[in-house]
CSV table of C-alpha atoms in Angstrom, one decimal:
chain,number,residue,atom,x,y,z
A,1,UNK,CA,129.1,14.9,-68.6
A,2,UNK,CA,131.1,14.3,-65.6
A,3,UNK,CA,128.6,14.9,-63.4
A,4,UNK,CA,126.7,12.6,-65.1
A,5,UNK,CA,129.2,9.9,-64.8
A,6,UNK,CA,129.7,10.0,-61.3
A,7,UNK,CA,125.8,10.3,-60.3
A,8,UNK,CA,125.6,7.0,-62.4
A,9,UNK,CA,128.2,5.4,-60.9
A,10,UNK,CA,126.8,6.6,-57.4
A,11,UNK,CA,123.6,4.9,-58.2
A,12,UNK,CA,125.0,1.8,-59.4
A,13,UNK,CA,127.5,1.9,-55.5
A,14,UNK,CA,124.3,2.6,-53.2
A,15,UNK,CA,122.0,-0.5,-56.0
A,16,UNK,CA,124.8,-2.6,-55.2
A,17,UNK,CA,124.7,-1.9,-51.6
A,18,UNK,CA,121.1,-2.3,-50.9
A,19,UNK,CA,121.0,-5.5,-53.1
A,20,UNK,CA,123.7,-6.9,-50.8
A,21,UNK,CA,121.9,-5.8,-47.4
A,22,UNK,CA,118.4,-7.4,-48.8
A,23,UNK,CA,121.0,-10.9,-49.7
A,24,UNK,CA,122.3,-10.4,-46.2
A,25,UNK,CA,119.5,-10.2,-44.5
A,26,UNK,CA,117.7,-12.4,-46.1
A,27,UNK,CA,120.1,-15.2,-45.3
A,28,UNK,CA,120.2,-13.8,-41.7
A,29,UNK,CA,116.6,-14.1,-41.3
A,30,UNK,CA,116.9,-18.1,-42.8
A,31,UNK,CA,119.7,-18.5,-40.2
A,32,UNK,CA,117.3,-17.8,-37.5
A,33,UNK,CA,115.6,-20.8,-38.2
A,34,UNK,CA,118.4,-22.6,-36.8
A,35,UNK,CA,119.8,-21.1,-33.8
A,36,UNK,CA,119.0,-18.9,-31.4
A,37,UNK,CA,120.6,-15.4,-31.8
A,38,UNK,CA,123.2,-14.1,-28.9
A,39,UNK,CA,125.3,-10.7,-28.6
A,40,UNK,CA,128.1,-12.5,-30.6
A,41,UNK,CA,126.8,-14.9,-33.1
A,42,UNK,CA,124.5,-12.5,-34.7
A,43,UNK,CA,127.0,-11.2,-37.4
A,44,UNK,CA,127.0,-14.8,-38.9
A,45,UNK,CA,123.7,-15.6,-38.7
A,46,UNK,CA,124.0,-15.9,-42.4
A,47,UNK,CA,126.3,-18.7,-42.3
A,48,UNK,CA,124.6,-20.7,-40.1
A,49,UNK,CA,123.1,-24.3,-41.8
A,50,UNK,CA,120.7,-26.7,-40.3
A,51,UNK,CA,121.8,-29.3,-37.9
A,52,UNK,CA,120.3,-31.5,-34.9
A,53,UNK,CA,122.4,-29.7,-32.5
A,54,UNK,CA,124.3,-26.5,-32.8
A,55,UNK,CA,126.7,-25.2,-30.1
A,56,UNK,CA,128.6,-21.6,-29.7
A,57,UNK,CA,131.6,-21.7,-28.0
A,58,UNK,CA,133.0,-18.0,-26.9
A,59,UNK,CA,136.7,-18.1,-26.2
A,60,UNK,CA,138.3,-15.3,-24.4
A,61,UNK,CA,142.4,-14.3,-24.2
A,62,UNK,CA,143.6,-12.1,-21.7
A,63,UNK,CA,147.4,-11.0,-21.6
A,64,UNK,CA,148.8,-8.5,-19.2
A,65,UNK,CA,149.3,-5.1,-20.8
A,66,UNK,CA,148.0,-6.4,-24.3
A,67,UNK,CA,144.4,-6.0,-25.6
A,68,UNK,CA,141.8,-8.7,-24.8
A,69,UNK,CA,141.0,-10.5,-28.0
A,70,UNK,CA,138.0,-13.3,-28.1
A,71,UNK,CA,137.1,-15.9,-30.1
A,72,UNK,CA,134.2,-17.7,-31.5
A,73,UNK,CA,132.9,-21.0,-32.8
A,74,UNK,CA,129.6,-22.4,-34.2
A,75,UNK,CA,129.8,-25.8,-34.2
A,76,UNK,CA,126.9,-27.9,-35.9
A,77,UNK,CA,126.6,-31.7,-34.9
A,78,UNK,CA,124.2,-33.9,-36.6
A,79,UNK,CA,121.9,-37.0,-34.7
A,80,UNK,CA,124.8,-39.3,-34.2
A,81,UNK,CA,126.4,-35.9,-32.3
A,82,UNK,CA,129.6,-36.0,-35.3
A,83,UNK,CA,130.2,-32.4,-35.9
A,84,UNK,CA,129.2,-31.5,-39.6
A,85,UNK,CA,130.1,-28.0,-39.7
A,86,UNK,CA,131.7,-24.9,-38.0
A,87,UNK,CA,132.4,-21.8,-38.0
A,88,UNK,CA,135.2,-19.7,-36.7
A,89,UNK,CA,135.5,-15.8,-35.7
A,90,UNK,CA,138.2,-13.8,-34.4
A,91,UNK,CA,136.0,-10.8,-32.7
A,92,UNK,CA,135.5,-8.0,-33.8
A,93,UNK,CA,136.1,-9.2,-37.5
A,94,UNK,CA,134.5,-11.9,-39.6
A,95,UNK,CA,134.8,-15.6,-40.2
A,96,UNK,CA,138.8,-16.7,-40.6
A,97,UNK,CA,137.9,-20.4,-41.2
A,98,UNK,CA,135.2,-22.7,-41.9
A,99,UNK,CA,135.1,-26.6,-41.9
A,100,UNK,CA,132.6,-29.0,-43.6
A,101,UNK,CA,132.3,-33.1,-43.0
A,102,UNK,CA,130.6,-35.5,-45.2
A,103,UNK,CA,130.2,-39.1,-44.0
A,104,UNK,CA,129.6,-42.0,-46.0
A,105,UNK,CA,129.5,-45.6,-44.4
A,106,UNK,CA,132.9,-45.5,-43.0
A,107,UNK,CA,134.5,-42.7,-44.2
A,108,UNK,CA,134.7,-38.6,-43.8
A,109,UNK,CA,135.6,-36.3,-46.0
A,110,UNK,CA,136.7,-32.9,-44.1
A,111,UNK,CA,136.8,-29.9,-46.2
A,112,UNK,CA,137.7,-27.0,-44.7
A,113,UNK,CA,138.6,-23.2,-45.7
A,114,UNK,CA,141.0,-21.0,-44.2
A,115,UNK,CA,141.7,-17.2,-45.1
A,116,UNK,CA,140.4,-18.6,-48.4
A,117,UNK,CA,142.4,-21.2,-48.6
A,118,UNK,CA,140.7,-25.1,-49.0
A,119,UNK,CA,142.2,-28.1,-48.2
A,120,UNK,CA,140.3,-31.8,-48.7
A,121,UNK,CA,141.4,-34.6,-45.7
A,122,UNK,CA,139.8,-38.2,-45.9
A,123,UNK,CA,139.3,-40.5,-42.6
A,124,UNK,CA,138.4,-43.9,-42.4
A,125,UNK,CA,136.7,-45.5,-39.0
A,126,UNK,CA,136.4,-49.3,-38.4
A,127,UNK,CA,133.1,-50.9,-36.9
A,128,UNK,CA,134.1,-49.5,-33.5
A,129,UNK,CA,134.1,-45.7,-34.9
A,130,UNK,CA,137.8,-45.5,-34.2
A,131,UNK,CA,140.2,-43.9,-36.5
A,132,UNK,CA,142.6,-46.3,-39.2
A,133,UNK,CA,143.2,-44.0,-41.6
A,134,UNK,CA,143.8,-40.7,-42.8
A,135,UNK,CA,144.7,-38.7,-45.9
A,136,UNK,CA,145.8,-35.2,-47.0
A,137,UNK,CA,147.6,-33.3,-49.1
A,138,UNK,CA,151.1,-34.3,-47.3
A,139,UNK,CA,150.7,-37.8,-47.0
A,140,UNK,CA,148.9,-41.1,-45.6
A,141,UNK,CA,148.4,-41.7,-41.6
A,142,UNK,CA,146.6,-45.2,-40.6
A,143,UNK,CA,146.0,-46.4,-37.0
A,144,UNK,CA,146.1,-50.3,-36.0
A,145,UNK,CA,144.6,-51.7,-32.7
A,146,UNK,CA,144.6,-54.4,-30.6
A,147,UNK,CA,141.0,-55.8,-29.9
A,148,UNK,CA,138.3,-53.5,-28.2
A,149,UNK,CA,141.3,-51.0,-27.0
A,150,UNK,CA,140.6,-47.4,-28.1
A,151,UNK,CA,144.0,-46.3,-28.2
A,152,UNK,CA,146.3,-47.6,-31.3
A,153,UNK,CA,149.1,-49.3,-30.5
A,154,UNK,CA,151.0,-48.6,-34.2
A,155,UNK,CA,150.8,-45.5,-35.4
A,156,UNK,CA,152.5,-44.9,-39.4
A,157,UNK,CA,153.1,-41.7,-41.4
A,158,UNK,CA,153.7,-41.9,-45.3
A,159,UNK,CA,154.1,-39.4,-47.8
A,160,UNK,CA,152.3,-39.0,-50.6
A,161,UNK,CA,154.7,-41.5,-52.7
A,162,UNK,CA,154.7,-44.3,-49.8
A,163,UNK,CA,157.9,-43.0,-48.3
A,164,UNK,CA,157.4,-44.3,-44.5
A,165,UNK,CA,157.9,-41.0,-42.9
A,166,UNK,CA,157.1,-42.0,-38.8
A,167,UNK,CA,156.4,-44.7,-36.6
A,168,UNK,CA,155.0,-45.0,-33.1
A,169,UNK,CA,154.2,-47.6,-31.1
A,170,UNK,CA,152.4,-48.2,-28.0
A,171,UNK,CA,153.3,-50.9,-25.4
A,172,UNK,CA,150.5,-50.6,-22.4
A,173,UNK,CA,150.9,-52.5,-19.1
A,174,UNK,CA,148.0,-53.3,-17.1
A,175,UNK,CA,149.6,-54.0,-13.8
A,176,UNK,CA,150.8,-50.1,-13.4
A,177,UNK,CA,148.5,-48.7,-16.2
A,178,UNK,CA,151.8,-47.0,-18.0
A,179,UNK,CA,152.1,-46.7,-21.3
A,180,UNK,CA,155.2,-46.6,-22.8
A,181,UNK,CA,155.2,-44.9,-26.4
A,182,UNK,CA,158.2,-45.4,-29.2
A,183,UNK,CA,158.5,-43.2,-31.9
A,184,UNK,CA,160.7,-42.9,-34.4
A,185,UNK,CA,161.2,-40.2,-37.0
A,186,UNK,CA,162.8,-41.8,-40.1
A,187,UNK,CA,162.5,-38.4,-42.5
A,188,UNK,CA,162.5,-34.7,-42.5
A,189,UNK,CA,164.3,-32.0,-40.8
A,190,UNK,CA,164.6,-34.0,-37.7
A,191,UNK,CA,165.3,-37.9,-37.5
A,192,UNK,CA,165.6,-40.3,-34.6
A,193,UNK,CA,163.9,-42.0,-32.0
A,194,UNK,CA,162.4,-40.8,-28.5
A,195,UNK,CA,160.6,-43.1,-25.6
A,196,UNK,CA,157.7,-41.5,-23.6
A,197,UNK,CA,156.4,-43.5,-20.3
A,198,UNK,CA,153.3,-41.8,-18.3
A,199,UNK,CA,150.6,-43.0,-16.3
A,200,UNK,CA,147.1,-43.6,-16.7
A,201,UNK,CA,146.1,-40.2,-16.1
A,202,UNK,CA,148.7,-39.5,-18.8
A,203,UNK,CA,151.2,-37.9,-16.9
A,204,UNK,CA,154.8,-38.1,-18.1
A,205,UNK,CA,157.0,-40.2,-15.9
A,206,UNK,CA,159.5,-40.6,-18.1
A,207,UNK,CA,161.2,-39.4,-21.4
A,208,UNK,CA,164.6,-39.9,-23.5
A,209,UNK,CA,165.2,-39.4,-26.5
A,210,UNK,CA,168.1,-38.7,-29.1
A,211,UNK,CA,166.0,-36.3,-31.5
A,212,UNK,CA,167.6,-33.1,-31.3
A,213,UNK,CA,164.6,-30.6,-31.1
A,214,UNK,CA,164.3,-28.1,-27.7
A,215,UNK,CA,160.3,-28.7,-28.0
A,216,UNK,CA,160.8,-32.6,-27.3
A,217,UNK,CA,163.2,-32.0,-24.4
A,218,UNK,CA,161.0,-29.4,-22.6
A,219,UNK,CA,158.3,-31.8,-22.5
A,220,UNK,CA,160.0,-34.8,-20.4
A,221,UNK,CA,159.9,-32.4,-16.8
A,222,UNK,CA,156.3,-31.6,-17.8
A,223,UNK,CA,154.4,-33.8,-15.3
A,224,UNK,CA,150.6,-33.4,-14.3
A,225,UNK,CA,148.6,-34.1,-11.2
A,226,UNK,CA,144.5,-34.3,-11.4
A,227,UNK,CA,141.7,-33.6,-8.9
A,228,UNK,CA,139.4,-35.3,-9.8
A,229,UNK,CA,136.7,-33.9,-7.2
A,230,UNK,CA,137.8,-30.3,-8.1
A,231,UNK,CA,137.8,-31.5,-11.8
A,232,UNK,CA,141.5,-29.5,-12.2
A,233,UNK,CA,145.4,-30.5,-13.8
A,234,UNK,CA,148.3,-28.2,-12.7
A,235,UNK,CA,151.8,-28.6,-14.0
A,236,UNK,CA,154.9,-27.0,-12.8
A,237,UNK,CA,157.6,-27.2,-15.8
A,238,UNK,CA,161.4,-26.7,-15.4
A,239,UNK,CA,161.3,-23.0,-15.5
A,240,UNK,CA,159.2,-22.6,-12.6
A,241,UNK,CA,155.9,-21.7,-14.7
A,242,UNK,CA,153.0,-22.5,-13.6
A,243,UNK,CA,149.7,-24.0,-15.4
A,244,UNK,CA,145.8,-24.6,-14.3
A,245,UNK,CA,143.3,-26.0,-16.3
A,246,UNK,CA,139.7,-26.3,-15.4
A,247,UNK,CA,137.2,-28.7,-17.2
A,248,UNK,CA,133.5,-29.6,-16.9
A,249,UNK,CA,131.5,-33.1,-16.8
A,250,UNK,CA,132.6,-33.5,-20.7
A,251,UNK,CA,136.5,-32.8,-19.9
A,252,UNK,CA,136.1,-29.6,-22.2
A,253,UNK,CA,138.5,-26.6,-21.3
A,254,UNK,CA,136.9,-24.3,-19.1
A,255,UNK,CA,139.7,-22.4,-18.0
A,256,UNK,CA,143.4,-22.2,-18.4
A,257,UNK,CA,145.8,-20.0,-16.6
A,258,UNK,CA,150.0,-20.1,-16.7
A,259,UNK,CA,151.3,-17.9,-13.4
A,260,UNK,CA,155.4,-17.0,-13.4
A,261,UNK,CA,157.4,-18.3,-10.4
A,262,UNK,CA,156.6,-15.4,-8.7
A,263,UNK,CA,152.8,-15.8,-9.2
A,264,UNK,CA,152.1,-13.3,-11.5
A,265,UNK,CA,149.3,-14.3,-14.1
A,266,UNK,CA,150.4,-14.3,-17.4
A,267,UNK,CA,148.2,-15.6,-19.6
A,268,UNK,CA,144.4,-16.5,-19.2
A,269,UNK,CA,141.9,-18.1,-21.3
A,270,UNK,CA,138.5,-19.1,-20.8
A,271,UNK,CA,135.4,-20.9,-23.0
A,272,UNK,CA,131.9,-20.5,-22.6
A,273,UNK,CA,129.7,-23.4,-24.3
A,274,UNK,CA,126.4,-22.7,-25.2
A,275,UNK,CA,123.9,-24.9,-27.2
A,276,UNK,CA,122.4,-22.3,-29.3
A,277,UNK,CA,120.3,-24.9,-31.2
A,278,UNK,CA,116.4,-22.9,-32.0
């Protein structure tokens, strides 16, 4: 009888099995109409959806003395090059995250998953394709501008009831090309204002502020210098560290290294970009 019972219930585990292999690869095979298949994305060829463009980025950590981990990301964009989809892997395991965005006229609705957790976001654009609002769970953000500029100049966060929550504004001289930035933090754990002037390469140049918070005060000895030519940034901060980052022709991340004051490298991270697109 209890032989019975477990022969049964074998045959029902190795049904089950092969009925989720066929699904699998079924749904493999279907994402192979879409992309072209590498060493890494080929576990998630089943999650892969159509899409005018579709572009794997691998991203790869290296730590002295700690195991290399890497990273990946499908990213589907669709004629008008607006991302509509990713997908996002921590190698060796399987997908951590996924995002979804719907547009509509001028609006986008971003859903996206996380360890099986979904969220919904809204944005609103304005005729130029610039952001004016968005909306989440946690409250209301919306962006004003003045004329063709792309950068707001009034920034406001609300909470869910209307509660004004932050404030920045943006005062832009076109003499120097400085931009001095005012925000103030009217709620929450950490209230007060703080003034940020940089460049137009957007180096700090200045900062002071009265918010109490180690992570602001860090940042106003943080200051940048490019190369254009080489198409690097390196910043020395107060504690002697220092970081490189390489870019390409889009200004995407190619490279980022942070060496001690002795010159040791610490940290390292490159991206490779590929357009996997069939």
């Amino acid at each position: 009888m209890k032989l019975n019972i477990l022969k049964r219930a074998g045959m029902l585990a190795a049904s089950t099995a092969v009925c989720c292999g066929v699904v699998f690869g079924g749904l493999s095979m279907n994402g192979l109409r879409y992309v072209r298949p590498t060493a890494e994305n080929w576990t998630l060829l089943a999650y892969m959806q159509p899409a005018a463009r579709i572009e794997q980025q691998k991203t790869t950590r290296v730590i002295p003395d700690e195991k290399e981990w890497s990273y990946l990301r499908i990213t589907g964009y669709d004629a008008q090059n607006r991302e509509i989809w990713s997908l996002n892997c921590k190698r060796p395991f399987g997908v951590s995250s996924s995002e979804r965005k719907v547009y509509s006229g001028s609006k986008m609705t971003w859903y996206s998953t996380t360890c099986g957790v979904k969220t919904v976001s809204y944005t609103e654009y304005d005729e130029q394709g610039r952001i004016i609002r968005t909306a989440n769970a946690d409250g209301i953000e919306t962006y004003t501008y003045r004329g063709d500029e792309e950068e707001p100049y009034l920034e406001q966060s609300c909470d869910t009831a209307g509660n004004m929550q932050s404030q920045t504004v943006s005062e832009y001289d076109p003499k120097t090309g400085e931009t001095t930035r005012t925000s103030t933090i009217f709620e929450g754990v950490l209230t007060g204002t703080w003034i940020t002037v940089k460049d137009a390469r957007g180096s700090t140049l200045h900062m002071e502020n009265n918010v109490h918070d180690p992570n602001y005060e860090m940042m106003q000895d943080n200051e940048w210098t490019y190369d254009d030519a080489e198409r690097t940034a390196v910043c020395v901060s107060e504690d002697g560290v220092t970081e490189k980052i390489w870019y390409d022709e889009q200004q995407r991340v190619l490279r980022d290294e942070y060496y001690t004051p002795d010159g040791i490298l610490q940290t390292c991270t490159i991206n490779d970009f590929f357009d996997i697109t069939r």
